[in-house]
């Protein structure tokens, strides 16, 4: 996947096409993680029930998955439902689960056609049996795909993930001297995947909300005021373009400083 694949999906001469043409495809983020936020406010602005914001957000999910695969990202992670979201009214929770099942039914063929591997990260045992069965089926059907990994974070909490990983390490009988950062990461839900290079958050909030706490240690953060249901390919491409302007230092000095010191 590359520029031609992105250009095939956006109107020619559009702002999206111009941004895509300016990207360096040799320097894409390998993993993009997204905190999808603002569905409720999007609905409130239109005097609609909150669930209509979630429903409209499905089209943003569809377009983000497709654009990410066309770009050639290795991993896309979307934060769909946090452990804290269980505190929402039961009607909203069940509407969200219904939308998720609807999405899977409608999009599984597209995931298969695009060689996308679908994964769930989070405490799946807390989900209802029917949703779990459908998620399991989608994971099994796409398990042999070799293209982009699409993680959906469901009943997910970053602290809970870290505690789960620690429990697993203890259960496997690891001794303190056997445990380093790499070994610890192999017990996380994202084992074997690169850490996010870019974290996107919609609706203007400046928080990480218990999302991939271990994995975002060095992620670049890009926040847009756009509410999730209005998030489109253009926003993703803008985020990637902005990411490519950043100087990632990982705690070291900037590349300009390195040059100046030579
Ligand atoms: C945050 O908006 C969004 C969520 C908690 C759910 C995201 C879910 C979807 C986009 C639909 C289903 C997902 C998939 C992957 C098919 P909010 O409700 O917190 O908005 P607010 O902050 O404006 O109230």
Short mmCIF file of C-alpha atoms and ligand atoms in Angstrom, two decimals:
data_model
loop_
_atom_site.label_atom_id
_atom_site.label_comp_id
_atom_site.label_asym_id
_atom_site.label_seq_id
_atom_site.Cartn_x
_atom_site.Cartn_y
_atom_site.Cartn_z
CA UNK A 1 0.00 0.00 0.00
CA UNK A 2 1.23 3.48 -0.79
CA UNK A 3 0.46 6.85 -2.37
CA UNK A 4 -1.42 5.38 -5.37
CA UNK A 5 -3.68 3.45 -3.01
CA UNK A 6 -4.50 6.57 -1.00
CA UNK A 7 -5.04 8.64 -4.15
CA UNK A 8 -7.40 5.97 -5.52
CA UNK A 9 -9.73 6.58 -2.55
CA UNK A 10 -9.79 10.40 -2.43
CA UNK A 11 -11.15 12.89 -4.99
CA UNK A 12 -8.42 14.06 -7.36
CA UNK A 13 -7.30 17.61 -6.71
CA UNK A 14 -8.83 17.49 -3.20
CA UNK A 15 -7.08 18.71 0.00
CA UNK A 16 -6.70 15.01 0.97
CA UNK A 17 -4.85 14.27 -2.29
CA UNK A 18 -2.54 17.27 -1.75
CA UNK A 19 -1.67 16.17 1.81
CA UNK A 20 -1.07 12.57 0.68
CA UNK A 21 1.23 13.78 -2.11
CA UNK A 22 3.30 15.67 0.45
CA UNK A 23 3.86 12.62 2.69
CA UNK A 24 7.13 10.74 2.94
CA UNK A 25 6.01 7.11 2.58
CA UNK A 26 9.38 5.92 3.83
CA UNK A 27 8.78 7.59 7.18
CA UNK A 28 5.23 6.68 8.12
CA UNK A 29 4.31 6.00 11.75
CA UNK A 30 4.22 2.23 12.11
CA UNK A 31 1.45 2.27 14.69
CA UNK A 32 -1.27 4.93 15.01
CA UNK A 33 -3.55 4.85 18.06
CA UNK A 34 -6.76 6.91 18.25
CA UNK A 35 -8.86 8.09 21.19
CA UNK A 36 -12.23 8.55 19.48
CA UNK A 37 -13.98 11.27 21.47
CA UNK A 38 -16.83 13.74 21.11
CA UNK A 39 -19.67 11.50 19.89
CA UNK A 40 -21.98 12.74 22.66
CA UNK A 41 -21.21 16.41 22.00
CA UNK A 42 -21.64 15.90 18.24
CA UNK A 43 -25.13 14.50 18.95
CA UNK A 44 -25.98 17.22 21.50
CA UNK A 45 -25.15 19.96 18.96
CA UNK A 46 -27.79 18.39 16.70
CA UNK A 47 -30.33 17.82 19.51
CA UNK A 48 -30.01 14.09 18.95
CA UNK A 49 -29.67 11.26 21.51
CA UNK A 50 -26.04 10.36 22.36
CA UNK A 51 -26.34 7.03 20.59
CA UNK A 52 -26.76 8.88 17.28
CA UNK A 53 -23.27 10.28 17.79
CA UNK A 54 -21.92 6.75 18.24
CA UNK A 55 -23.84 5.60 15.16
CA UNK A 56 -22.39 8.43 13.08
CA UNK A 57 -18.94 7.54 14.46
CA UNK A 58 -19.07 4.20 12.66
CA UNK A 59 -18.50 5.89 9.30
CA UNK A 60 -15.40 7.58 10.77
CA UNK A 61 -14.18 4.16 11.96
CA UNK A 62 -14.74 2.71 8.48
CA UNK A 63 -12.90 5.55 6.74
CA UNK A 64 -10.01 5.58 9.24
CA UNK A 65 -9.48 1.81 8.91
CA UNK A 66 -9.54 2.00 5.12
CA UNK A 67 -7.22 5.01 4.88
CA UNK A 68 -4.77 3.51 7.40
CA UNK A 69 -4.59 0.27 5.39
CA UNK A 70 -4.15 2.19 2.13
CA UNK A 71 -1.35 4.26 3.69
CA UNK A 72 0.42 1.07 4.67
CA UNK A 73 0.39 1.41 8.47
CA UNK A 74 1.44 -1.74 10.36
CA UNK A 75 -0.99 -1.24 13.24
CA UNK A 76 -4.07 0.90 13.89
CA UNK A 77 -5.60 0.87 17.38
CA UNK A 78 -8.99 2.45 18.08
CA UNK A 79 -10.21 3.07 21.64
CA UNK A 80 -13.87 2.07 21.43
CA UNK A 81 -14.82 1.28 25.03
CA UNK A 82 -12.85 1.81 28.22
CA UNK A 83 -13.17 -0.01 31.56
CA UNK A 84 -14.57 3.29 32.87
CA UNK A 85 -17.28 3.27 30.15
CA UNK A 86 -19.05 0.41 32.02
CA UNK A 87 -20.32 3.20 34.34
CA UNK A 88 -22.44 4.67 31.51
CA UNK A 89 -26.22 4.03 31.45
CA UNK A 90 -27.01 0.43 30.53
CA UNK A 91 -28.97 1.61 27.46
CA UNK A 92 -25.91 3.42 26.08
CA UNK A 93 -23.63 0.44 26.77
CA UNK A 94 -25.95 -1.97 25.00
CA UNK A 95 -26.40 0.44 22.07
CA UNK A 96 -22.59 0.62 21.73
CA UNK A 97 -22.31 -3.19 21.78
CA UNK A 98 -25.08 -3.40 19.17
CA UNK A 99 -23.24 -0.91 16.93
CA UNK A 100 -20.06 -2.90 17.30
CA UNK A 101 -21.81 -6.09 16.17
CA UNK A 102 -23.39 -4.22 13.29
CA UNK A 103 -19.97 -2.87 12.26
CA UNK A 104 -18.42 -6.34 12.33
CA UNK A 105 -21.19 -7.84 10.23
CA UNK A 106 -21.02 -5.03 7.69
CA UNK A 107 -17.22 -4.75 7.49
CA UNK A 108 -15.79 -8.25 7.90
CA UNK A 109 -15.71 -8.79 4.13
CA UNK A 110 -13.82 -5.49 3.68
CA UNK A 111 -11.32 -6.47 6.39
CA UNK A 112 -10.75 -9.81 4.63
CA UNK A 113 -10.46 -8.22 1.18
CA UNK A 114 -7.87 -5.76 2.50
CA UNK A 115 -5.80 -8.44 4.25
CA UNK A 116 -6.44 -6.75 7.64
CA UNK A 117 -5.95 -8.72 10.85
CA UNK A 118 -8.61 -7.86 13.42
CA UNK A 119 -7.77 -8.04 17.14
CA UNK A 120 -9.48 -7.11 20.38
CA UNK A 121 -7.42 -5.72 23.25
CA UNK A 122 -9.00 -5.43 26.69
CA UNK A 123 -10.90 -7.48 29.23
CA UNK A 124 -12.99 -9.48 26.77
CA UNK A 125 -14.40 -11.70 29.52
CA UNK A 126 -16.47 -8.73 30.76
CA UNK A 127 -18.29 -8.46 27.42
CA UNK A 128 -21.60 -10.22 26.75
CA UNK A 129 -21.49 -13.73 25.27
CA UNK A 130 -23.00 -12.77 21.90
CA UNK A 131 -20.59 -9.87 21.28
CA UNK A 132 -17.68 -12.04 22.43
CA UNK A 133 -18.62 -14.81 20.03
CA UNK A 134 -18.79 -12.38 17.12
CA UNK A 135 -15.48 -10.78 18.05
CA UNK A 136 -13.86 -14.22 18.39
CA UNK A 137 -15.21 -15.23 14.98
CA UNK A 138 -13.87 -12.04 13.35
CA UNK A 139 -10.45 -12.58 14.96
CA UNK A 140 -10.36 -16.21 13.81
CA UNK A 141 -11.47 -15.36 10.26
CA UNK A 142 -8.76 -12.68 9.89
CA UNK A 143 -6.00 -14.39 11.90
CA UNK A 144 -4.02 -15.48 8.83
CA UNK A 145 -4.11 -12.02 7.23
CA UNK A 146 -0.69 -10.48 6.84
CA UNK A 147 -1.53 -6.80 6.24
CA UNK A 148 -2.37 -4.11 8.79
CA UNK A 149 -3.33 -5.16 12.31
CA UNK A 150 -6.52 -3.41 13.43
CA UNK A 151 -6.76 -3.48 17.23
CA UNK A 152 -10.00 -2.45 18.79
CA UNK A 153 -9.68 -1.58 22.49
CA UNK A 154 -12.81 -2.83 24.26
CA UNK A 155 -13.35 -2.89 27.99
CA UNK A 156 -9.79 -1.62 27.94
CA UNK A 157 -7.81 0.12 30.68
CA UNK A 158 -4.10 0.86 30.53
CA UNK A 159 -3.54 0.30 34.25
CA UNK A 160 -5.56 -2.92 34.16
CA UNK A 161 -3.44 -4.11 31.24
CA UNK A 162 -0.24 -3.46 33.19
CA UNK A 163 -1.61 -5.29 36.25
CA UNK A 164 -2.72 -8.22 34.04
CA UNK A 165 0.78 -8.37 32.52
CA UNK A 166 2.41 -8.37 35.96
CA UNK A 167 0.08 -11.16 37.09
CA UNK A 168 0.97 -13.23 34.04
CA UNK A 169 4.68 -12.73 34.57
CA UNK A 170 4.29 -13.91 38.18
CA UNK A 171 2.11 -16.85 37.13
CA UNK A 172 4.81 -17.93 34.66
CA UNK A 173 7.27 -17.95 37.56
CA UNK A 174 9.54 -15.19 36.26
CA UNK A 175 12.12 -14.09 38.80
CA UNK A 176 12.85 -10.35 39.30
CA UNK A 177 16.15 -10.58 37.44
CA UNK A 178 14.43 -12.20 34.43
CA UNK A 179 12.06 -9.24 34.09
CA UNK A 180 13.20 -6.37 31.88
CA UNK A 181 11.16 -3.94 29.74
CA UNK A 182 11.18 -6.19 26.69
CA UNK A 183 10.05 -9.26 28.63
CA UNK A 184 7.37 -7.26 30.42
CA UNK A 185 6.03 -5.93 27.10
CA UNK A 186 5.63 -9.51 25.88
CA UNK A 187 2.85 -9.95 28.48
CA UNK A 188 0.86 -6.92 27.27
CA UNK A 189 -2.16 -7.25 24.95
CA UNK A 190 -0.04 -5.69 22.19
CA UNK A 191 2.79 -8.23 22.48
CA UNK A 192 4.79 -8.41 19.26
CA UNK A 193 3.42 -5.12 17.91
CA UNK A 194 5.43 -1.90 17.59
CA UNK A 195 4.49 0.81 20.13
CA UNK A 196 2.33 3.66 18.80
CA UNK A 197 4.40 6.38 17.12
CA UNK A 198 1.40 8.66 16.85
CA UNK A 199 -1.52 9.11 19.26
CA UNK A 200 -4.52 11.00 17.89
CA UNK A 201 -7.29 12.39 20.08
CA UNK A 202 -10.43 14.03 18.76
CA UNK A 203 -12.69 16.69 20.36
CA UNK A 204 -9.87 18.84 21.71
CA UNK A 205 -9.34 17.10 25.06
CA UNK A 206 -5.72 17.00 26.28
CA UNK A 207 -5.83 13.69 28.17
CA UNK A 208 -4.56 10.16 27.60
CA UNK A 209 -7.51 8.62 29.50
CA UNK A 210 -5.86 5.38 30.63
CA UNK A 211 -5.07 4.40 27.02
CA UNK A 212 -2.01 2.25 26.18
CA UNK A 213 -0.14 3.78 29.13
CA UNK A 214 2.95 1.60 28.71
CA UNK A 215 3.01 1.71 24.92
CA UNK A 216 2.69 5.50 24.38
CA UNK A 217 5.87 6.30 26.31
CA UNK A 218 7.41 8.00 23.25
CA UNK A 219 4.35 8.57 21.06
CA UNK A 220 3.84 11.92 19.36
CA UNK A 221 0.45 13.34 20.32
CA UNK A 222 -1.87 15.09 17.84
CA UNK A 223 -5.13 16.60 19.04
CA UNK A 224 -7.91 17.95 16.83
CA UNK A 225 -11.01 19.90 17.91
CA UNK A 226 -13.04 17.85 15.42
CA UNK A 227 -15.59 15.53 17.05
CA UNK A 228 -15.10 11.86 16.16
CA UNK A 229 -18.19 11.57 13.88
CA UNK A 230 -16.69 14.34 11.68
CA UNK A 231 -13.22 12.75 11.57
CA UNK A 232 -12.32 11.83 7.99
CA UNK A 233 -9.35 10.63 5.89
CA UNK A 234 -8.21 14.26 5.63
CA UNK A 235 -7.72 14.50 9.42
CA UNK A 236 -5.72 11.27 9.55
CA UNK A 237 -3.52 12.44 6.69
CA UNK A 238 -3.05 15.84 8.41
CA UNK A 239 -1.99 14.06 11.61
CA UNK A 240 0.54 11.93 9.73
CA UNK A 241 1.88 15.01 7.88
CA UNK A 242 2.27 16.82 11.20
CA UNK A 243 3.97 13.77 12.73
CA UNK A 244 6.52 13.84 9.91
CA UNK A 245 7.48 17.41 10.86
CA UNK A 246 8.31 16.41 14.45
CA UNK A 247 11.85 15.79 15.62
CA UNK A 248 11.63 12.61 17.72
CA UNK A 249 14.38 12.66 20.29
CA UNK A 250 13.54 9.82 22.69
CA UNK A 251 15.16 11.82 25.49
CA UNK A 252 18.32 12.53 23.47
CA UNK A 253 19.27 15.83 21.79
CA UNK A 254 17.62 17.03 18.55
CA UNK A 255 19.08 16.10 15.17
CA UNK A 256 19.89 19.84 14.63
CA UNK A 257 21.93 19.84 17.82
CA UNK A 258 23.74 16.66 16.73
CA UNK A 259 24.62 18.40 13.42
CA UNK A 260 25.77 21.56 15.22
CA UNK A 261 28.02 19.53 17.52
CA UNK A 262 29.78 17.77 14.64
C1 LIG B 1 -16.42 8.79 22.92
O1 LIG B 1 -17.43 9.74 22.77
C2 LIG B 1 -16.71 7.60 22.14
C3 LIG B 1 -16.99 6.37 22.68
C4 LIG B 1 -17.01 6.13 24.12
C5 LIG B 1 -17.34 5.21 21.84
C6 LIG B 1 -16.73 5.10 20.48
C7 LIG B 1 -17.57 4.21 19.67
C8 LIG B 1 -17.85 4.32 18.35
C9 LIG B 1 -17.23 5.29 17.46
C10 LIG B 1 -18.87 3.41 17.71
C11 LIG B 1 -18.62 1.94 17.78
C12 LIG B 1 -17.22 1.54 17.52
C13 LIG B 1 -16.77 0.69 16.57
C14 LIG B 1 -15.34 0.39 16.54
C15 LIG B 1 -17.59 0.07 15.55
P1 LIG B 1 -18.22 10.23 24.06
O2 LIG B 1 -19.50 9.48 24.13
O3 LIG B 1 -17.36 10.13 25.28
O4 LIG B 1 -18.46 11.73 23.65
P2 LIG B 1 -18.58 13.01 24.62
O5 LIG B 1 -17.25 13.15 25.33
O6 LIG B 1 -18.82 14.12 23.66
O7 LIG B 1 -19.71 12.75 25.56
#
